[in-house]
PDB file of C-alpha atoms in Angstrom:
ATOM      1  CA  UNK A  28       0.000   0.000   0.000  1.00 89.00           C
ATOM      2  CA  UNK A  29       1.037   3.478  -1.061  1.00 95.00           C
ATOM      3  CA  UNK A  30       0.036   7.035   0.424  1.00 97.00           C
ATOM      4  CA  UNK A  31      -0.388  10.625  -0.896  1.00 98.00           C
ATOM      5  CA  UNK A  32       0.827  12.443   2.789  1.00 98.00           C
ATOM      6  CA  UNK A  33       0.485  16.384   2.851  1.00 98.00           C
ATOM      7  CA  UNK A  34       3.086  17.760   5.198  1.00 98.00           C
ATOM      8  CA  UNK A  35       3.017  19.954   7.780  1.00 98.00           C
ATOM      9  CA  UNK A  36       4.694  22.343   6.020  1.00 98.00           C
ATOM     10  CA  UNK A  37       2.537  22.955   3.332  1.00 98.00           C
ATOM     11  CA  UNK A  38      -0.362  23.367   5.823  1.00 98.00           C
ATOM     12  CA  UNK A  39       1.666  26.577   7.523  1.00 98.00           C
ATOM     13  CA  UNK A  40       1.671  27.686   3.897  1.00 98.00           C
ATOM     14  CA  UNK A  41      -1.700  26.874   2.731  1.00 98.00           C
ATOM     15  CA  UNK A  42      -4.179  26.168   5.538  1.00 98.00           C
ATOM     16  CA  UNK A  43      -7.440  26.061   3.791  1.00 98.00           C
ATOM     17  CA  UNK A  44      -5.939  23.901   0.402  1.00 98.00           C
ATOM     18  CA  UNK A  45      -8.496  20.765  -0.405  1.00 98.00           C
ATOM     19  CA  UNK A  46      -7.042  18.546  -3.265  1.00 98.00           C
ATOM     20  CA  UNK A  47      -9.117  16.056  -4.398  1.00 98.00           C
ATOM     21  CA  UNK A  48      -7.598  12.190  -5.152  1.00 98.00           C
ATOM     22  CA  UNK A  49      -9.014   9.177  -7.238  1.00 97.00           C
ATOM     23  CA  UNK A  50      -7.684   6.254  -8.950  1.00 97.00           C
ATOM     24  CA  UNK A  51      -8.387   4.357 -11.579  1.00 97.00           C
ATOM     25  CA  UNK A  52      -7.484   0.629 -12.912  1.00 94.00           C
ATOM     26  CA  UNK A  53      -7.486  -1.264 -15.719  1.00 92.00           C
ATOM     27  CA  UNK A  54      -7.158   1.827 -18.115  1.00 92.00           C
ATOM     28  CA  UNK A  55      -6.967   1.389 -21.940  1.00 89.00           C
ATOM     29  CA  UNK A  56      -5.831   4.822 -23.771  1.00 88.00           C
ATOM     30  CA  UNK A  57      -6.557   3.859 -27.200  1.00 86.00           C
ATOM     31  CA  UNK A  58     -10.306   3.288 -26.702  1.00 81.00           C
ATOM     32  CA  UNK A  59     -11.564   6.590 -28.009  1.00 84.00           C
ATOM     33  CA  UNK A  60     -14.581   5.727 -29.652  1.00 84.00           C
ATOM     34  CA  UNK A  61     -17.162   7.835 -27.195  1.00 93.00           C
ATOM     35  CA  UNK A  62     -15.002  10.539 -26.718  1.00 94.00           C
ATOM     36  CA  UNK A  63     -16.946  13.293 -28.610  1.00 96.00           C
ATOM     37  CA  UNK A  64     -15.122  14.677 -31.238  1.00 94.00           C
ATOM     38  CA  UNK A  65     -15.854  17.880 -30.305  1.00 96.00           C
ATOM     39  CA  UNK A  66     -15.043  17.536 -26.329  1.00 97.00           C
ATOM     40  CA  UNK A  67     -11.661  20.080 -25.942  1.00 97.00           C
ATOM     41  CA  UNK A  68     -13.165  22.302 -28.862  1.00 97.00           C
ATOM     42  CA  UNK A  69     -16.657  22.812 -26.673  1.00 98.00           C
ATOM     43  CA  UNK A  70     -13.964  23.165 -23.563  1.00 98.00           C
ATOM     44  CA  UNK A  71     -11.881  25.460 -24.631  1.00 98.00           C
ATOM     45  CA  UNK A  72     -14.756  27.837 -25.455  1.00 98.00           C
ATOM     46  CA  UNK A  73     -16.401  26.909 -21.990  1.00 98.00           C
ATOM     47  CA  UNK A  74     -12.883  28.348 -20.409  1.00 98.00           C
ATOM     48  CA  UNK A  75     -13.530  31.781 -21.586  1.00 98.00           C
ATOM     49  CA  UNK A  76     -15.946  32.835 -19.022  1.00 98.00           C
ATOM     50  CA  UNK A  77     -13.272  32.010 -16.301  1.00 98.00           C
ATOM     51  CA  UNK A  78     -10.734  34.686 -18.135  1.00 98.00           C
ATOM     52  CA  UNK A  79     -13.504  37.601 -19.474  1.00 98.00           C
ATOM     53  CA  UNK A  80     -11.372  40.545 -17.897  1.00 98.00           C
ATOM     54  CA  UNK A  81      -7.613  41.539 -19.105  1.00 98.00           C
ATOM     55  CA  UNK A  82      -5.175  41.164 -18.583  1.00 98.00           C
ATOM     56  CA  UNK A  83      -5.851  37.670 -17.503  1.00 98.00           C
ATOM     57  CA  UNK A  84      -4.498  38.309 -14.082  1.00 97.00           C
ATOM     58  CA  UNK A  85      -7.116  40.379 -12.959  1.00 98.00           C
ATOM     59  CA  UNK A  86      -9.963  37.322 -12.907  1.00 98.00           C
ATOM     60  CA  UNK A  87     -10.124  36.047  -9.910  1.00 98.00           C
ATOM     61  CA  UNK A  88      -9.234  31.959 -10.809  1.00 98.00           C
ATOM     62  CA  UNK A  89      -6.347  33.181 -11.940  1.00 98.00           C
ATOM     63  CA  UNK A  90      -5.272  35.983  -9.260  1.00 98.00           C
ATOM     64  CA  UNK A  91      -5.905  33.573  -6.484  1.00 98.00           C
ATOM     65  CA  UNK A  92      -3.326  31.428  -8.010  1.00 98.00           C
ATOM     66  CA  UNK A  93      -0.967  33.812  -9.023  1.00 98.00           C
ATOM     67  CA  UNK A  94      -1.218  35.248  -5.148  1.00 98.00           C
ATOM     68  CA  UNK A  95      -0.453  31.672  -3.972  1.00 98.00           C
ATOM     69  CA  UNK A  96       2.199  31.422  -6.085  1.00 98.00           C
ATOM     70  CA  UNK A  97       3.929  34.502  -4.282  1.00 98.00           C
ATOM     71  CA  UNK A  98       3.724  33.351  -0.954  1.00 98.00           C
ATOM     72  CA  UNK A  99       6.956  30.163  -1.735  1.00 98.00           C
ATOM     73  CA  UNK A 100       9.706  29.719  -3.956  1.00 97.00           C
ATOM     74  CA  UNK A 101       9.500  29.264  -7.672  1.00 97.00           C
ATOM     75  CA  UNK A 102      11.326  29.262 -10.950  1.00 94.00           C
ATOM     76  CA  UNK A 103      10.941  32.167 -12.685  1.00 94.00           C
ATOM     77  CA  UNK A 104       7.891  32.626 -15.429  1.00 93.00           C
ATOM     78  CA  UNK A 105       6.225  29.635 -13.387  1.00 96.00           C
ATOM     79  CA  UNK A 106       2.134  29.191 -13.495  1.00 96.00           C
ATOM     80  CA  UNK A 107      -0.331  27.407 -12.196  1.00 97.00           C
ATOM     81  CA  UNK A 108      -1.239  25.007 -15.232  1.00 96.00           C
ATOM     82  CA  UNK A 109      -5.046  26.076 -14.876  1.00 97.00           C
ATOM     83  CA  UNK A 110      -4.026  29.165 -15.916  1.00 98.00           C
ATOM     84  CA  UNK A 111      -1.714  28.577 -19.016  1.00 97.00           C
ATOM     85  CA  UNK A 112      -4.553  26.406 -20.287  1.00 97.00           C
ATOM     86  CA  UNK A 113      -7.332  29.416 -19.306  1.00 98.00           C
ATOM     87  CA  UNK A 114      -4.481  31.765 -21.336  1.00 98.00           C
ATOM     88  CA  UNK A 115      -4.646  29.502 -24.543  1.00 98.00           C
ATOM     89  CA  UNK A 116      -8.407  29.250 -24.619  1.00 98.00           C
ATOM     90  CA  UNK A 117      -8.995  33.146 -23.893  1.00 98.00           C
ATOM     91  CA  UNK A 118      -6.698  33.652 -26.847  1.00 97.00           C
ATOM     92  CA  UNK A 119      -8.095  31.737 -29.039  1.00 97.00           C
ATOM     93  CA  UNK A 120      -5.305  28.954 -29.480  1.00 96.00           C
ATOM     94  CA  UNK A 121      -7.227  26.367 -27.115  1.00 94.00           C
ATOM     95  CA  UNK A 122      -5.621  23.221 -25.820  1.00 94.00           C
ATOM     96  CA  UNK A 123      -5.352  20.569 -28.729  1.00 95.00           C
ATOM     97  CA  UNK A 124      -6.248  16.322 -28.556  1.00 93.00           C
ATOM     98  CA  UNK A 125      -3.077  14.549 -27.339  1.00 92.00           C
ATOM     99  CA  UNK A 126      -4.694  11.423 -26.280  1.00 91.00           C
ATOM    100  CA  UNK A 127      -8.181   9.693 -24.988  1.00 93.00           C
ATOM    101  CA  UNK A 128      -7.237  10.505 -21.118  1.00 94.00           C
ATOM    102  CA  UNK A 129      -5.417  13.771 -21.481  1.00 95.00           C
ATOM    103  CA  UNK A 130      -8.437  15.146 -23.593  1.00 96.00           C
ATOM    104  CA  UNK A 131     -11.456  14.254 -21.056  1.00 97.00           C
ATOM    105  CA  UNK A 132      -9.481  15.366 -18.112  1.00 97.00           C
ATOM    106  CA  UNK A 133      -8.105  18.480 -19.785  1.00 98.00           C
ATOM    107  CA  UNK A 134     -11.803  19.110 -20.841  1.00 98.00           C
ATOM    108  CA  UNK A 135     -12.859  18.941 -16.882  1.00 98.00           C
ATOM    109  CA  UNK A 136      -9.933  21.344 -16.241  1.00 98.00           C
ATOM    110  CA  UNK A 137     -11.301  24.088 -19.103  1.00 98.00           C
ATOM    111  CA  UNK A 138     -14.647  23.668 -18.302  1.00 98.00           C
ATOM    112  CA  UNK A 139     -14.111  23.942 -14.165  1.00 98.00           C
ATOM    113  CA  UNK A 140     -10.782  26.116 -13.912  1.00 98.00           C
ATOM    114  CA  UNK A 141      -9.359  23.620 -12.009  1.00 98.00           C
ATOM    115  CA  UNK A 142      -5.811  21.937 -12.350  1.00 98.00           C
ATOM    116  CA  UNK A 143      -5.885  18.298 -12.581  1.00 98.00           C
ATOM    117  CA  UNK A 144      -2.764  15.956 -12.822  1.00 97.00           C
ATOM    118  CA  UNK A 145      -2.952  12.124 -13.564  1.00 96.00           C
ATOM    119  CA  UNK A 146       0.122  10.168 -13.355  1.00 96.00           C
ATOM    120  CA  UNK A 147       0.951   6.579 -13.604  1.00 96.00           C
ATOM    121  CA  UNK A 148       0.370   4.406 -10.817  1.00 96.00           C
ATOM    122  CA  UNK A 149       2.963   2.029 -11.402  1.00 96.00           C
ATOM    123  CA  UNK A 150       5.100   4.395 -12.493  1.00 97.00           C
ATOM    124  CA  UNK A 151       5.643   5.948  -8.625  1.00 97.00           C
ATOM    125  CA  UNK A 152       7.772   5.197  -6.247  1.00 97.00           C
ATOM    126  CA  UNK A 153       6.664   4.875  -2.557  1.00 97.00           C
ATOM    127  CA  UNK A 154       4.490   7.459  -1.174  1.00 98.00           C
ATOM    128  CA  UNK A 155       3.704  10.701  -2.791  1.00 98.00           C
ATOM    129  CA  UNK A 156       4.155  13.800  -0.541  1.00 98.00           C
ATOM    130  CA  UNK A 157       2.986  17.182  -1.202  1.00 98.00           C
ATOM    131  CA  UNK A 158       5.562  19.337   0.809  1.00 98.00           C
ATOM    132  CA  UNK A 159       8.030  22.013   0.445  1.00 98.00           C
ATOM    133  CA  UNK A 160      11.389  21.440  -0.993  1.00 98.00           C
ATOM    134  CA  UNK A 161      14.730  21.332   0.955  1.00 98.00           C
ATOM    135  CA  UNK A 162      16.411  22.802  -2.316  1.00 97.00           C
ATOM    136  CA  UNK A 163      18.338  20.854  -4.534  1.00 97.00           C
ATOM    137  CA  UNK A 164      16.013  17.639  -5.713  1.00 97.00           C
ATOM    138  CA  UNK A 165      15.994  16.456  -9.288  1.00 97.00           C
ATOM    139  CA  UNK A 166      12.874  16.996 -11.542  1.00 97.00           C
ATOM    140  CA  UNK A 167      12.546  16.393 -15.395  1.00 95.00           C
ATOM    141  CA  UNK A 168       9.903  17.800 -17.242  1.00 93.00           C
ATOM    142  CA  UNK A 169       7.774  16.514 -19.803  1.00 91.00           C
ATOM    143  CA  UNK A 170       9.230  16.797 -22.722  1.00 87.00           C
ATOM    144  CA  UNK A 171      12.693  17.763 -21.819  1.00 88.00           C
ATOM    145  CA  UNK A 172      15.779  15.911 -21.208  1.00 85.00           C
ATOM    146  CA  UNK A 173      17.862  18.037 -18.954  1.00 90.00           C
ATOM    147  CA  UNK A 174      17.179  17.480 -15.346  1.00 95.00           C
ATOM    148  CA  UNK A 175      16.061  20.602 -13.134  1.00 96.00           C
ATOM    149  CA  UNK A 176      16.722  21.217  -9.352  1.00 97.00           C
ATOM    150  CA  UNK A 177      13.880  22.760  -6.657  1.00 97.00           C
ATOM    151  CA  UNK A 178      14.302  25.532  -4.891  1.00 98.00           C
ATOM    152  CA  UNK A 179      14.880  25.892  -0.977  1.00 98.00           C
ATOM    153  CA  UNK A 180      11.203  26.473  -0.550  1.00 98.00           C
ATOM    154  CA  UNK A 181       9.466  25.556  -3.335  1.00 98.00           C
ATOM    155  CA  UNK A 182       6.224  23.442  -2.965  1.00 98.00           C
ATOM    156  CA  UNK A 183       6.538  20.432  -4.698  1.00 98.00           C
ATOM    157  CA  UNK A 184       4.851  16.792  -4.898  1.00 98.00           C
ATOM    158  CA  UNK A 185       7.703  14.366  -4.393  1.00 98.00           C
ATOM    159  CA  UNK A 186       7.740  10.800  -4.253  1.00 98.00           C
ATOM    160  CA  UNK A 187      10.371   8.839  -2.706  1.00 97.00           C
ATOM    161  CA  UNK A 188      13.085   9.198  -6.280  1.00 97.00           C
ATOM    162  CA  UNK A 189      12.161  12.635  -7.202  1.00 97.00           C
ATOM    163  CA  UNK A 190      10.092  15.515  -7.629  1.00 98.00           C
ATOM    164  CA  UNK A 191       6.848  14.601  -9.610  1.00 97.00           C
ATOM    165  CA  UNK A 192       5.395  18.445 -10.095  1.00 97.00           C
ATOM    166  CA  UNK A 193       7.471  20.652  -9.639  1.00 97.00           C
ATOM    167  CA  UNK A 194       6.135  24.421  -8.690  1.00 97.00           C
ATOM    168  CA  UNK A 195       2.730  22.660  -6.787  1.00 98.00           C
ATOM    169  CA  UNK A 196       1.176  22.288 -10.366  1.00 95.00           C
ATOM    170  CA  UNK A 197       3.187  24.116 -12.898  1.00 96.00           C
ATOM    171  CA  UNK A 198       4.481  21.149 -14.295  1.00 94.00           C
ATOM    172  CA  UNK A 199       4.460  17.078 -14.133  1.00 95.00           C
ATOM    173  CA  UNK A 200       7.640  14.918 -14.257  1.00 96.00           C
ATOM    174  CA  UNK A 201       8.483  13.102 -17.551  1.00 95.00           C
ATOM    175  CA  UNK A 202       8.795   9.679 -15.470  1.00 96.00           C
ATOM    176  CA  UNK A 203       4.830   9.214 -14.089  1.00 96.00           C
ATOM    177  CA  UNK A 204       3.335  10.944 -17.080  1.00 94.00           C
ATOM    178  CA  UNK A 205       0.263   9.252 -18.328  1.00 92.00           C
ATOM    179  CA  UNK A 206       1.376   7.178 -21.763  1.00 91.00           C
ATOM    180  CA  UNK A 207      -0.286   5.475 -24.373  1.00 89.00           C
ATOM    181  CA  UNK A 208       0.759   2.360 -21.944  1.00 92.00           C
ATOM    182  CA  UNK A 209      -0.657   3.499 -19.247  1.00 93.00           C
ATOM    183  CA  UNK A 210      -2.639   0.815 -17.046  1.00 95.00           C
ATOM    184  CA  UNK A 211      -3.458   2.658 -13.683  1.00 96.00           C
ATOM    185  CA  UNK A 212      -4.021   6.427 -12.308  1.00 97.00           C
ATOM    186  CA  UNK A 213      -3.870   8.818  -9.540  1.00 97.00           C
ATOM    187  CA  UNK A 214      -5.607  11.812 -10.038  1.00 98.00           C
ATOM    188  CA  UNK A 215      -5.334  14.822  -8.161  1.00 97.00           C
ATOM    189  CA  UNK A 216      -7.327  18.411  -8.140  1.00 98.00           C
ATOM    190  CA  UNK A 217      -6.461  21.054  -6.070  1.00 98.00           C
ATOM    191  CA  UNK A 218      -9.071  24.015  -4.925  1.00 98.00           C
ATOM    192  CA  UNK A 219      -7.310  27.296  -3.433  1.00 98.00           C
ATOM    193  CA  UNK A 220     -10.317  28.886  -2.684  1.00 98.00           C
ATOM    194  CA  UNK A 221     -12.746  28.050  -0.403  1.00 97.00           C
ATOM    195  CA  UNK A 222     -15.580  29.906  -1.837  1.00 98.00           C
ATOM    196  CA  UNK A 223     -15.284  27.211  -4.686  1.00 98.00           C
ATOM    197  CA  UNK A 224     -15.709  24.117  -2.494  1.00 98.00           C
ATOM    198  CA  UNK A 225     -18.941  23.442  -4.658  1.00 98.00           C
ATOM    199  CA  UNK A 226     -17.449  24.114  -8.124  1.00 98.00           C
ATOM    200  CA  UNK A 227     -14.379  21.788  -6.946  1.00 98.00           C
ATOM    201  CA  UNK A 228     -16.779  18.879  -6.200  1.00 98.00           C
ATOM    202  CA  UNK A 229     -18.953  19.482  -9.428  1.00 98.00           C
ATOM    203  CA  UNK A 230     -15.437  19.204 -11.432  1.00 98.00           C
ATOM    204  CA  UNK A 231     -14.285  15.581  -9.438  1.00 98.00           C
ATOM    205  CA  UNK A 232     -17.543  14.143 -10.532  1.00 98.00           C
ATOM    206  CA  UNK A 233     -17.948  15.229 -14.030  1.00 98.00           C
ATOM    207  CA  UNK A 234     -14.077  13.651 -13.744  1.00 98.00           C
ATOM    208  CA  UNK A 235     -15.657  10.344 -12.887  1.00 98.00           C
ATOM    209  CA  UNK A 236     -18.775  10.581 -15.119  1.00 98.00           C
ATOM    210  CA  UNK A 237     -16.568  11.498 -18.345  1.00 97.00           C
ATOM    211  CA  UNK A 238     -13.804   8.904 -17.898  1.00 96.00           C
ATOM    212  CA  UNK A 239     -17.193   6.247 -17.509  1.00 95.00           C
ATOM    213  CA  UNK A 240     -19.384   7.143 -20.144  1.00 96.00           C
ATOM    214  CA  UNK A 241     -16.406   8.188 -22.782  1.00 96.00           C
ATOM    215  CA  UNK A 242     -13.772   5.341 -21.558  1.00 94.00           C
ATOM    216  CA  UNK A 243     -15.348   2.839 -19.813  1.00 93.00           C
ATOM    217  CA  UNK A 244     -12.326   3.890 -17.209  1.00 94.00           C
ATOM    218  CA  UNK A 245     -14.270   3.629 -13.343  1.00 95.00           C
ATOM    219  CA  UNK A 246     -12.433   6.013 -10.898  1.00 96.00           C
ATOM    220  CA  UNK A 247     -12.585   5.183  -7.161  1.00 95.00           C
ATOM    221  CA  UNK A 248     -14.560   7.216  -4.675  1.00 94.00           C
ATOM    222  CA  UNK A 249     -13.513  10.793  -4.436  1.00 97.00           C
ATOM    223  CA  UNK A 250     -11.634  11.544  -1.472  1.00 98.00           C
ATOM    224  CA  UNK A 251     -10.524  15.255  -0.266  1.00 98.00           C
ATOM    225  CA  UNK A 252      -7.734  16.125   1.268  1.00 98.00           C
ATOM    226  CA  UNK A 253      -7.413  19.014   3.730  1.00 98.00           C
ATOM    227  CA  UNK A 254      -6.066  20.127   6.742  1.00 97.00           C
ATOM    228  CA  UNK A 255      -7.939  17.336   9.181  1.00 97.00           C
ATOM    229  CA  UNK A 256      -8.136  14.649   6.650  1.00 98.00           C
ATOM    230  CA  UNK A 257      -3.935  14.789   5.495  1.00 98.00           C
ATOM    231  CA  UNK A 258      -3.327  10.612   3.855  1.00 98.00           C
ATOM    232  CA  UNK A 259      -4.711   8.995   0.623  1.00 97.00           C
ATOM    233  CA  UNK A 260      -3.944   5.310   0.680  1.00 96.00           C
ATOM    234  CA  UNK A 261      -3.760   3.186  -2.854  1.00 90.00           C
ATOM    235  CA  UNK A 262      -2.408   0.300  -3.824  1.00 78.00           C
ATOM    236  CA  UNK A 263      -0.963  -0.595  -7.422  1.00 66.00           C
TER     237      UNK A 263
END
């Protein structure tokens, strides 16, 4: 049995944080044949209304984020990946298909302003903690080669090799990114405002409804994460 453990440390930070986890099994990411063709084109003009003002900084999914984002260390130029996918849609060079999973859980990100990650399962190794860096642990990016460091003070999900996202959720590690091959998933969501608690639900379970009716993918019971409920336990 594996665990996603938030540290204490990210609670001093970021006291009123809920993330919410699933898994899934069994996944096949070639079977595509419910996945409306127009799903990320109907997203990406869903996103708009989250980014009507400019600049983009200004509405408030966005300037919550971007005010979280001041309060720990990060590489320069770093955003939340809600918002670089907000920025594309509101300029009207929306988020592309990549592949079966990444386009239904990319469409729940649009459509809710929420970031989602999904990495493989078996791809991890030992528990995943969300926590703040010590400075100095390796990270490669998707789609790079050259290996990265954190910062003293970045927030980071690690596992017990490397960093896995580095920057909270800027970006996702090259190693547990979701493949064609991919079998098994852990999904996570974060909310950073609290006012949103409904919205954040709304976007977990249109998660678990798409991935069903488009993949035939189930994903286990929703579980948040917050400051009095701070373990996720899975198994591979």
């Amino acid at each position: 049995m594996q665990k996603i453990i938030i540290d204490q440390e990210f609670w001093d930070i970021f006291p009123d944080v809920e993330i919410a986890v699933m898994t899934a099994k069994g996944v096949d990411n070639h079977n595509d044949a419910n996945v409306p063709n127009d799903l990320i084109q109907h997203a990406n003009e869903v996103a708009k209304k989250w980014v009507p003002d400019d600049p983009i900084s200004v509405n408030p999914v966005v300037k919550a984020w971007r005010d979280a984002y001041r309060k720990f260390k990060t590489k320069k130029g770093a955003r939340n990946a809600v918002e670089n996918l907000l920025k594309r849609a509101k300029n009207d060079k929306g988020v592309g298909n990549i592949n079966p999973i990444v386009d239904v859980y990319n469409s729940v990100s649009l459509e809710y302003a929420f970031p989602i990650a999904a990495e493989d399962l078996d791809k991890i190794a030992g528990d995943v903690h969300l926590t703040v860096a010590k400075g100095g642990e390796n990270f490669t990016p998707i789609g790079e080669d050259e290996v990265e460091e954190a910062l003293p003070g970045e927030v980071v999900y690690r596992d017990d090799k490397d960093i896995i996202s580095r920057c909270w959720a800027w970006r996702d590690s090259a190693r547990v990114a979701d493949t064609d091959s991919t079998k098994n998933l852990l999904f996570y969501m974060e909310n950073i405002q609290p006012d949103r608690k409904a919205d954040h639900l709304a976007a977990a379970e249109a998660l678990k409804t798409r991935f069903h009716d488009y993949l035939n993918i189930d994903i286990n019971d929703i579980t948040m994460l917050n400051k009095d409920n701070r373990e996720f336990v899975f198994a591979k």
